[in-house]
Amino acid sequence: MQLRNIRMPLFMIATVLFGIKTYVVYRFMFDLSIENPMQELILLFNPIASAYLIFAISVWMKPKNQRKYLRWTVLLGSFILFVNLIFYRNFTDFITIPVLFQGNNAADLTGSFLTLLHIEDVFIFADAAIVWYLSRQRFDLTVKLPKRGKIAATAVTFLLLAGNVVLAEIERPMLFVRAFDREYLVKNIGIFNYHVYDATMQTKTRAQRVFADGSEISEIETYLQEKSPDEADKDAELYGIAEDKNVIFVSVESFQHFLYDSEINGVETTPFLNELKESSDTVTFENFYHQTAQGKTSDSEFIVENSLYPLGRGAVYFTHAGNEYHALPEILNNEGYETSVFHANNGSFWNRDVMYDNIGYDEFHDEQSFEVTPENSFGWGLEDKAFFEQSIDYLKDQEQPFYSKFITLTHHFPFELPEEKAHIDKYDSNSNTLNAYFQTAKYTDEALEQFFQQLKDADLYEDSIIVMMGDHYGISDFHNKAMSQFLGEEVDPFVQTQLQRVPFMIHIPGYENGGVEDKVVGQIDVKPTLLHLLGVDSGGDMTFGDNMFSEKKKDFIALRDGSFVTEEYVYTSETCYDRKTGEPLEEGLMEACEPVKQEVDQELNYSDNIIYGDLFRFYDFK
Ligand code: GP9
Ligand code: MN
């Protein structure tokens, strides 16, 4: 066929090519779970509807402008898809506007970026190339419709959109109201409409602060008072055990619980942490969940410092760094502690410099405080061993007691390590990420062991307690196939939720009653727990978490996507599982999760309201 015999108008060609391309990308390049034929139909329908919506506007334009408009919109659309795919490969998530404005983070991601590029990505731009080519030929593929034709073409847009909304509503009622899960949104309305939705959310949440007044905070205060154990358990064994001691808090990058006791070819990944877990001077929580969302490390910091939930979109450290908080460093400053953070990355990454200042840290030792050379850095920067070693002098100079947070970096995606520094084999699976994961984990385990020794050598160890926590997952569900191979069981939504467990260990030199605790706890509980250990009364605080040692602790841990874990159940992907067996409850028993589910939604909502409305500005902490 001769190209000039093409009879289809260019805007229709663009619609078909772009629509089908987008479907193929959703279906085969993203990892969206398609559970039934209806979802499959919607997945095919929505890209065509969106493509038509965008390209049919061109019928109102002059031929020359039509060509220009179509060329550039196909290219822009392809680019949006491409950027989302790259982001998805790293985070199994879609871009939101707040994330987009974390520009300096994106710049620092360049190292990971190349690993995230795949050769087949050129396919995403194939339709743009074709449209571009056709629009530059001498034969004219633009349309000149009479007014009625234009109106008819536009009317089709609305029909398609309505069709999409109806299908989505049948498949997932109240999709927009319950939109915790971006994947559901993208599957149902497509990535482009999703971005429009996200922009609307952005405007709405901005307005929320302006219209907030003090009235909401008292309702939340009442809820929290009813829910949480009111008084500090002053008789509890560990109450005040850390009083006047230094607290060294180590946020261990990307460390997941499954690393404990794991082996590759007979070599333990985390021999040091395994040994600590067994020793009586350490309390280890084996059912401790991270609760982070798009803000990753910064979300984990936010949760620990405030015992509030992170936001569902963006990183609070960026979006609400100017809010009023009642954070851990500020409380500890008032108790006479010197407070500091050590992290060998850009001070502005995750907007830390601004947020740390706001929440009361006395000192922030960022990359500038360290000697970073080609020999001691790779991947994301200064390696953990050098990081700890160089921190010791600063630590010695601090006034005691101090509260110091260390954030490690080496065990970060893409988990790169020079060969001579790897003391364990790579795993062997189809995921390079999982394969490499054990090597950097072992490296960090060694770095922690050295750090303990350095603290002893510096005479700091005896007077300190050392808390270690994994910040969030390192292996996203993108690697489920390899993960299933490693675990020897299929990673279903239940297992996926259990994989969100990260280490949490409290090491108390000289203590003899430690051991492994199996209570369900999470990052939200860290602040009240630390205050308990330090003997600081947190009665007047507003926290969504509880002291982990309290008998009256709330019985659920909410994850940011609305999933939750209780002693009995795990609720995720709209299914209630028996936590002990991992089996979904039978039809009819599903309601077992319902009351907790309502509470979880309520609680996440309250926490969001505090942040969006900056409600602590109306509250007097005692
Ligand atoms: C960056 C480091 C890693 O400074 O904390 O951040 P992450 O990508 O894990 O959020
Ligand atoms: Mn992290």
PDB file of C-alpha atoms in Angstrom, residues 77-300:
ATOM      1  CA  GLY A  77       2.014  11.892  25.970  1.00  0.00           C
ATOM      2  CA  SER A  78       4.697   9.322  25.199  1.00  0.00           C
ATOM      3  CA  PHE A  79       7.135  11.175  27.390  1.00  0.00           C
ATOM      4  CA  ILE A  80       4.682  11.228  30.313  1.00  0.00           C
ATOM      5  CA  LEU A  81       4.194   7.493  29.906  1.00  0.00           C
ATOM      6  CA  PHE A  82       7.943   6.907  29.731  1.00  0.00           C
ATOM      7  CA  VAL A  83       8.725   8.941  32.849  1.00  0.00           C
ATOM      8  CA  ASN A  84       6.001   7.134  34.764  1.00  0.00           C
ATOM      9  CA  LEU A  85       7.407   3.790  33.679  1.00  0.00           C
ATOM     10  CA  ILE A  86      10.898   4.664  34.891  1.00  0.00           C
ATOM     11  CA  PHE A  87       9.452   5.870  38.184  1.00  0.00           C
ATOM     12  CA  TYR A  88       7.320   2.736  38.430  1.00  0.00           C
ATOM     13  CA  ARG A  89      10.298   0.444  37.944  1.00  0.00           C
ATOM     14  CA  ASN A  90      11.883   1.947  41.016  1.00  0.00           C
ATOM     15  CA  PHE A  91       8.897   2.552  43.269  1.00  0.00           C
ATOM     16  CA  THR A  92       6.053   0.421  41.867  1.00  0.00           C
ATOM     17  CA  ASP A  93       4.047   3.612  42.011  1.00  0.00           C
ATOM     18  CA  PHE A  94       2.940   6.499  39.827  1.00  0.00           C
ATOM     19  CA  ILE A  95       4.166  10.058  39.892  1.00  0.00           C
ATOM     20  CA  THR A  96       2.201  12.626  41.855  1.00  0.00           C
ATOM     21  CA  ILE A  97       2.635  16.390  41.598  1.00  0.00           C
ATOM     22  CA  PRO A  98       4.399  16.709  44.973  1.00  0.00           C
ATOM     23  CA  VAL A  99       6.881  14.030  43.913  1.00  0.00           C
ATOM     24  CA  LEU A 100       7.528  15.918  40.696  1.00  0.00           C
ATOM     25  CA  PHE A 101       8.678  18.963  42.614  1.00  0.00           C
ATOM     26  CA  GLN A 102      11.273  17.028  44.533  1.00  0.00           C
ATOM     27  CA  GLY A 103      13.615  18.073  41.754  1.00  0.00           C
ATOM     28  CA  ASN A 104      16.912  17.769  43.570  1.00  0.00           C
ATOM     29  CA  ASN A 105      16.046  14.219  44.541  1.00  0.00           C
ATOM     30  CA  ALA A 106      15.453  13.385  40.911  1.00  0.00           C
ATOM     31  CA  ALA A 107      18.867  14.811  40.082  1.00  0.00           C
ATOM     32  CA  ASP A 108      20.472  12.554  42.653  1.00  0.00           C
ATOM     33  CA  LEU A 109      18.692   9.581  41.180  1.00  0.00           C
ATOM     34  CA  THR A 110      20.752   9.662  37.997  1.00  0.00           C
ATOM     35  CA  GLY A 111      22.903   6.759  39.196  1.00  0.00           C
ATOM     36  CA  SER A 112      19.839   4.562  39.544  1.00  0.00           C
ATOM     37  CA  PHE A 113      18.249   6.005  36.415  1.00  0.00           C
ATOM     38  CA  LEU A 114      20.458   4.158  33.936  1.00  0.00           C
ATOM     39  CA  THR A 115      19.701   0.824  35.587  1.00  0.00           C
ATOM     40  CA  LEU A 116      16.025   1.583  35.217  1.00  0.00           C
ATOM     41  CA  LEU A 117      16.236   2.148  31.449  1.00  0.00           C
ATOM     42  CA  HIS A 118      15.407  -0.823  29.253  1.00  0.00           C
ATOM     43  CA  ILE A 119      16.140  -1.157  25.556  1.00  0.00           C
ATOM     44  CA  GLU A 120      12.480  -1.850  24.745  1.00  0.00           C
ATOM     45  CA  ASP A 121      11.607   1.628  26.023  1.00  0.00           C
ATOM     46  CA  VAL A 122      12.180   3.003  22.517  1.00  0.00           C
ATOM     47  CA  PHE A 123       8.873   1.339  21.644  1.00  0.00           C
ATOM     48  CA  ILE A 124       7.125   3.998  23.718  1.00  0.00           C
ATOM     49  CA  PHE A 125       8.139   6.595  21.159  1.00  0.00           C
ATOM     50  CA  ALA A 126       7.336   4.539  18.037  1.00  0.00           C
ATOM     51  CA  ASP A 127       3.894   6.079  17.468  1.00  0.00           C
ATOM     52  CA  ALA A 128       5.296   9.566  17.931  1.00  0.00           C
ATOM     53  CA  ALA A 129       7.849   8.813  15.221  1.00  0.00           C
ATOM     54  CA  ILE A 130       5.122   7.584  12.855  1.00  0.00           C
ATOM     55  CA  VAL A 131       2.807  10.540  13.463  1.00  0.00           C
ATOM     56  CA  TRP A 132       5.716  12.899  13.108  1.00  0.00           C
ATOM     57  CA  TYR A 133       6.686  11.272   9.811  1.00  0.00           C
ATOM     58  CA  LEU A 134       3.154  11.236   8.389  1.00  0.00           C
ATOM     59  CA  SER A 135       2.524  14.843   9.355  1.00  0.00           C
ATOM     60  CA  ARG A 136       5.494  15.923   7.300  1.00  0.00           C
ATOM     61  CA  GLN A 137       4.419  14.243   4.048  1.00  0.00           C
ATOM     62  CA  ARG A 138       3.008  16.192   1.174  1.00  0.00           C
ATOM     63  CA  PHE A 139      -0.303  14.368   1.182  1.00  0.00           C
ATOM     64  CA  ASP A 140      -2.664  15.900   3.661  1.00  0.00           C
ATOM     65  CA  LEU A 141      -4.096  13.817   6.477  1.00  0.00           C
ATOM     66  CA  THR A 142      -5.683  16.667   8.369  1.00  0.00           C
ATOM     67  CA  VAL A 143      -9.475  17.036   8.511  1.00  0.00           C
ATOM     68  CA  LYS A 144     -11.649  19.963   7.512  1.00  0.00           C
ATOM     69  CA  LEU A 145     -15.031  19.294   9.042  1.00  0.00           C
ATOM     70  CA  PRO A 146     -18.138  21.444   8.928  1.00  0.00           C
ATOM     71  CA  LYS A 147     -19.241  22.740  12.289  1.00  0.00           C
ATOM     72  CA  ARG A 148     -21.700  19.870  12.780  1.00  0.00           C
ATOM     73  CA  GLY A 149     -18.929  17.381  12.072  1.00  0.00           C
ATOM     74  CA  LYS A 150     -16.716  19.029  14.651  1.00  0.00           C
ATOM     75  CA  ILE A 151     -19.469  18.920  17.228  1.00  0.00           C
ATOM     76  CA  ALA A 152     -20.137  15.275  16.426  1.00  0.00           C
ATOM     77  CA  ALA A 153     -16.427  14.404  16.770  1.00  0.00           C
ATOM     78  CA  THR A 154     -16.359  16.134  20.143  1.00  0.00           C
ATOM     79  CA  ALA A 155     -19.550  14.438  21.268  1.00  0.00           C
ATOM     80  CA  VAL A 156     -17.840  11.093  20.742  1.00  0.00           C
ATOM     81  CA  THR A 157     -15.236  12.220  23.290  1.00  0.00           C
ATOM     82  CA  PHE A 158     -17.905  12.576  25.938  1.00  0.00           C
ATOM     83  CA  LEU A 159     -19.473   9.254  25.035  1.00  0.00           C
ATOM     84  CA  LEU A 160     -16.139   7.499  25.384  1.00  0.00           C
ATOM     85  CA  LEU A 161     -15.369   9.230  28.660  1.00  0.00           C
ATOM     86  CA  ALA A 162     -18.783   8.414  30.065  1.00  0.00           C
ATOM     87  CA  GLY A 163     -18.310   4.817  28.936  1.00  0.00           C
ATOM     88  CA  ASN A 164     -15.002   4.686  30.760  1.00  0.00           C
ATOM     89  CA  VAL A 165     -16.458   6.113  33.963  1.00  0.00           C
ATOM     90  CA  VAL A 166     -19.403   3.698  33.862  1.00  0.00           C
ATOM     91  CA  LEU A 167     -17.152   0.682  33.326  1.00  0.00           C
ATOM     92  CA  ALA A 168     -14.810   1.821  36.098  1.00  0.00           C
ATOM     93  CA  GLU A 169     -17.725   2.399  38.453  1.00  0.00           C
ATOM     94  CA  ILE A 170     -19.079  -1.093  37.802  1.00  0.00           C
ATOM     95  CA  GLU A 171     -15.656  -2.612  38.333  1.00  0.00           C
ATOM     96  CA  ARG A 172     -14.775  -0.533  41.391  1.00  0.00           C
ATOM     97  CA  PRO A 173     -17.589   1.439  42.990  1.00  0.00           C
ATOM     98  CA  MET A 174     -16.642   4.788  44.548  1.00  0.00           C
ATOM     99  CA  LEU A 175     -13.228   4.643  42.973  1.00  0.00           C
ATOM    100  CA  PHE A 176     -12.490   8.324  43.472  1.00  0.00           C
ATOM    101  CA  VAL A 177     -13.676   8.493  47.035  1.00  0.00           C
ATOM    102  CA  ARG A 178     -11.607   5.537  48.154  1.00  0.00           C
ATOM    103  CA  ALA A 179      -8.599   6.393  46.095  1.00  0.00           C
ATOM    104  CA  PHE A 180      -5.789   5.274  48.389  1.00  0.00           C
ATOM    105  CA  ASP A 181      -4.386   3.066  45.714  1.00  0.00           C
ATOM    106  CA  ARG A 182      -2.957   4.747  42.664  1.00  0.00           C
ATOM    107  CA  GLU A 183      -2.651   1.501  40.773  1.00  0.00           C
ATOM    108  CA  TYR A 184      -6.419   1.034  40.824  1.00  0.00           C
ATOM    109  CA  LEU A 185      -6.896   4.547  39.541  1.00  0.00           C
ATOM    110  CA  VAL A 186      -4.454   4.109  36.693  1.00  0.00           C
ATOM    111  CA  LYS A 187      -5.916   0.747  35.746  1.00  0.00           C
ATOM    112  CA  ASN A 188      -9.401   2.167  35.620  1.00  0.00           C
ATOM    113  CA  ILE A 189      -9.106   5.645  34.206  1.00  0.00           C
ATOM    114  CA  GLY A 190      -5.645   5.543  32.629  1.00  0.00           C
ATOM    115  CA  ILE A 191      -2.497   7.389  33.458  1.00  0.00           C
ATOM    116  CA  PHE A 192      -3.466  10.677  31.811  1.00  0.00           C
ATOM    117  CA  ASN A 193      -6.801  11.060  33.532  1.00  0.00           C
ATOM    118  CA  TYR A 194      -5.063   9.964  36.691  1.00  0.00           C
ATOM    119  CA  HIS A 195      -2.715  12.949  36.386  1.00  0.00           C
ATOM    120  CA  VAL A 196      -5.712  15.253  35.991  1.00  0.00           C
ATOM    121  CA  TYR A 197      -7.229  13.712  39.108  1.00  0.00           C
ATOM    122  CA  ASP A 198      -3.942  14.155  40.951  1.00  0.00           C
ATOM    123  CA  ALA A 199      -3.787  17.832  39.975  1.00  0.00           C
ATOM    124  CA  THR A 200      -7.301  18.313  41.348  1.00  0.00           C
ATOM    125  CA  MET A 201      -6.274  16.665  44.610  1.00  0.00           C
ATOM    126  CA  GLN A 202      -3.319  18.997  44.792  1.00  0.00           C
ATOM    127  CA  THR A 203      -5.528  22.066  44.587  1.00  0.00           C
ATOM    128  CA  LYS A 204      -7.944  20.644  47.107  1.00  0.00           C
ATOM    129  CA  THR A 205      -5.300  19.846  49.718  1.00  0.00           C
ATOM    130  CA  ARG A 206      -3.746  23.295  49.355  1.00  0.00           C
ATOM    131  CA  ALA A 207      -7.118  24.824  50.066  1.00  0.00           C
ATOM    132  CA  GLN A 208      -7.524  22.650  53.144  1.00  0.00           C
ATOM    133  CA  ARG A 209      -4.941  24.599  55.143  1.00  0.00           C
ATOM    134  CA  VAL A 210      -6.531  27.921  54.292  1.00  0.00           C
ATOM    135  CA  PHE A 211      -9.941  26.837  55.468  1.00  0.00           C
ATOM    136  CA  ALA A 212      -8.836  24.911  58.556  1.00  0.00           C
ATOM    137  CA  ASP A 213      -9.706  26.279  61.959  1.00  0.00           C
ATOM    138  CA  GLY A 214      -9.144  24.890  65.425  1.00  0.00           C
ATOM    139  CA  SER A 215     -12.422  22.988  65.578  1.00  0.00           C
ATOM    140  CA  GLU A 216     -11.224  19.707  64.088  1.00  0.00           C
ATOM    141  CA  ILE A 217      -8.338  19.208  66.459  1.00  0.00           C
ATOM    142  CA  SER A 218     -10.458  18.588  69.533  1.00  0.00           C
ATOM    143  CA  GLU A 219     -12.314  15.756  67.796  1.00  0.00           C
ATOM    144  CA  ILE A 220      -8.976  14.137  66.961  1.00  0.00           C
ATOM    145  CA  GLU A 221      -7.738  14.708  70.498  1.00  0.00           C
ATOM    146  CA  THR A 222     -10.773  12.893  71.875  1.00  0.00           C
ATOM    147  CA  TYR A 223     -10.281   9.999  69.465  1.00  0.00           C
ATOM    148  CA  LEU A 224      -6.630   9.620  70.420  1.00  0.00           C
ATOM    149  CA  GLN A 225      -7.323   9.831  74.132  1.00  0.00           C
ATOM    150  CA  GLU A 226      -9.904   7.083  73.887  1.00  0.00           C
ATOM    151  CA  LYS A 227      -7.687   4.884  71.767  1.00  0.00           C
ATOM    152  CA  SER A 228      -4.331   5.107  73.456  1.00  0.00           C
ATOM    153  CA  PRO A 229      -3.167   4.017  76.875  1.00  0.00           C
ATOM    154  CA  ASP A 230      -3.489   7.266  78.791  1.00  0.00           C
ATOM    155  CA  GLU A 231      -0.662   7.285  81.292  1.00  0.00           C
ATOM    156  CA  ALA A 232       2.907   6.193  80.825  1.00  0.00           C
ATOM    157  CA  ASP A 233       3.321   2.693  82.264  1.00  0.00           C
ATOM    158  CA  LYS A 234       5.670   3.860  84.941  1.00  0.00           C
ATOM    159  CA  ASP A 235       5.963   0.478  86.581  1.00  0.00           C
ATOM    160  CA  ALA A 236       6.931  -1.287  83.389  1.00  0.00           C
ATOM    161  CA  GLU A 237      10.356  -2.869  83.408  1.00  0.00           C
ATOM    162  CA  LEU A 238      11.885  -0.726  80.725  1.00  0.00           C
ATOM    163  CA  TYR A 239      10.342   2.588  81.761  1.00  0.00           C
ATOM    164  CA  GLY A 240      13.161   5.109  82.059  1.00  0.00           C
ATOM    165  CA  ILE A 241      15.875   2.539  81.407  1.00  0.00           C
ATOM    166  CA  ALA A 242      17.538   4.935  79.005  1.00  0.00           C
ATOM    167  CA  GLU A 243      17.115   7.976  81.220  1.00  0.00           C
ATOM    168  CA  ASP A 244      20.179  10.214  80.983  1.00  0.00           C
ATOM    169  CA  LYS A 245      21.750   7.836  78.515  1.00  0.00           C
ATOM    170  CA  ASN A 246      22.612   8.686  74.939  1.00  0.00           C
ATOM    171  CA  VAL A 247      20.303   7.380  72.284  1.00  0.00           C
ATOM    172  CA  ILE A 248      21.870   6.332  69.008  1.00  0.00           C
ATOM    173  CA  PHE A 249      19.197   5.701  66.448  1.00  0.00           C
ATOM    174  CA  VAL A 250      20.303   3.995  63.247  1.00  0.00           C
ATOM    175  CA  SER A 251      17.963   4.109  60.276  1.00  0.00           C
ATOM    176  CA  VAL A 252      19.180   1.211  58.183  1.00  0.00           C
ATOM    177  CA  GLU A 253      18.558   1.787  54.497  1.00  0.00           C
ATOM    178  CA  SER A 254      16.240  -0.661  52.707  1.00  0.00           C
ATOM    179  CA  PHE A 255      16.674  -3.384  55.310  1.00  0.00           C
ATOM    180  CA  GLN A 256      13.866  -5.933  55.309  1.00  0.00           C
ATOM    181  CA  HIS A 257      13.086  -8.501  57.944  1.00  0.00           C
ATOM    182  CA  PHE A 258      13.583 -11.468  55.621  1.00  0.00           C
ATOM    183  CA  LEU A 259      17.329 -10.787  55.640  1.00  0.00           C
ATOM    184  CA  TYR A 260      17.663 -12.128  59.188  1.00  0.00           C
ATOM    185  CA  ASP A 261      18.950 -15.692  59.160  1.00  0.00           C
ATOM    186  CA  SER A 262      19.076 -15.753  55.366  1.00  0.00           C
ATOM    187  CA  GLU A 263      22.006 -17.465  53.664  1.00  0.00           C
ATOM    188  CA  ILE A 264      23.504 -17.478  50.192  1.00  0.00           C
ATOM    189  CA  ASN A 265      25.573 -20.570  49.422  1.00  0.00           C
ATOM    190  CA  GLY A 266      25.992 -21.281  53.122  1.00  0.00           C
ATOM    191  CA  VAL A 267      27.082 -17.751  54.082  1.00  0.00           C
ATOM    192  CA  GLU A 268      24.872 -15.746  56.473  1.00  0.00           C
ATOM    193  CA  THR A 269      23.789 -12.340  55.167  1.00  0.00           C
ATOM    194  CA  THR A 270      23.485 -10.655  58.559  1.00  0.00           C
ATOM    195  CA  PRO A 271      25.629 -12.594  61.076  1.00  0.00           C
ATOM    196  CA  PHE A 272      25.958  -9.578  63.370  1.00  0.00           C
ATOM    197  CA  LEU A 273      22.275  -8.756  63.554  1.00  0.00           C
ATOM    198  CA  ASN A 274      21.429 -12.452  63.918  1.00  0.00           C
ATOM    199  CA  GLU A 275      23.707 -12.654  66.931  1.00  0.00           C
ATOM    200  CA  LEU A 276      22.219  -9.521  68.476  1.00  0.00           C
ATOM    201  CA  LYS A 277      18.744 -10.918  67.952  1.00  0.00           C
ATOM    202  CA  GLU A 278      19.686 -13.922  70.076  1.00  0.00           C
ATOM    203  CA  SER A 279      21.404 -11.989  72.843  1.00  0.00           C
ATOM    204  CA  SER A 280      19.808 -10.885  76.097  1.00  0.00           C
ATOM    205  CA  ASP A 281      20.923  -7.253  75.866  1.00  0.00           C
ATOM    206  CA  THR A 282      18.721  -6.678  72.827  1.00  0.00           C
ATOM    207  CA  VAL A 283      14.964  -6.510  72.366  1.00  0.00           C
ATOM    208  CA  THR A 284      13.997  -7.430  68.803  1.00  0.00           C
ATOM    209  CA  PHE A 285      10.505  -6.908  67.423  1.00  0.00           C
ATOM    210  CA  GLU A 286       9.964  -9.481  64.724  1.00  0.00           C
ATOM    211  CA  ASN A 287       6.574  -8.159  63.595  1.00  0.00           C
ATOM    212  CA  PHE A 288       7.535  -4.558  63.083  1.00  0.00           C
ATOM    213  CA  TYR A 289       6.157  -2.915  59.930  1.00  0.00           C
ATOM    214  CA  HIS A 290       7.385   0.065  57.986  1.00  0.00           C
ATOM    215  CA  GLN A 291       4.500   2.397  57.124  1.00  0.00           C
ATOM    216  CA  THR A 292       6.092   4.609  54.513  1.00  0.00           C
ATOM    217  CA  ALA A 293       4.697   5.787  51.191  1.00  0.00           C
ATOM    218  CA  GLN A 294       6.144   7.944  48.422  1.00  0.00           C
ATOM    219  CA  GLY A 295       8.486   9.775  50.764  1.00  0.00           C
ATOM    220  CA  LYS A 296      10.528   6.605  51.434  1.00  0.00           C
ATOM    221  CA  THR A 297      13.341   7.297  53.959  1.00  0.00           C
ATOM    222  CA  SER A 298      11.944  10.715  54.774  1.00  0.00           C
ATOM    223  CA  ASP A 299       8.524   9.199  55.481  1.00  0.00           C
ATOM    224  CA  SER A 300      10.092   6.752  57.900  1.00  0.00           C
TER     225      SER A 300
END
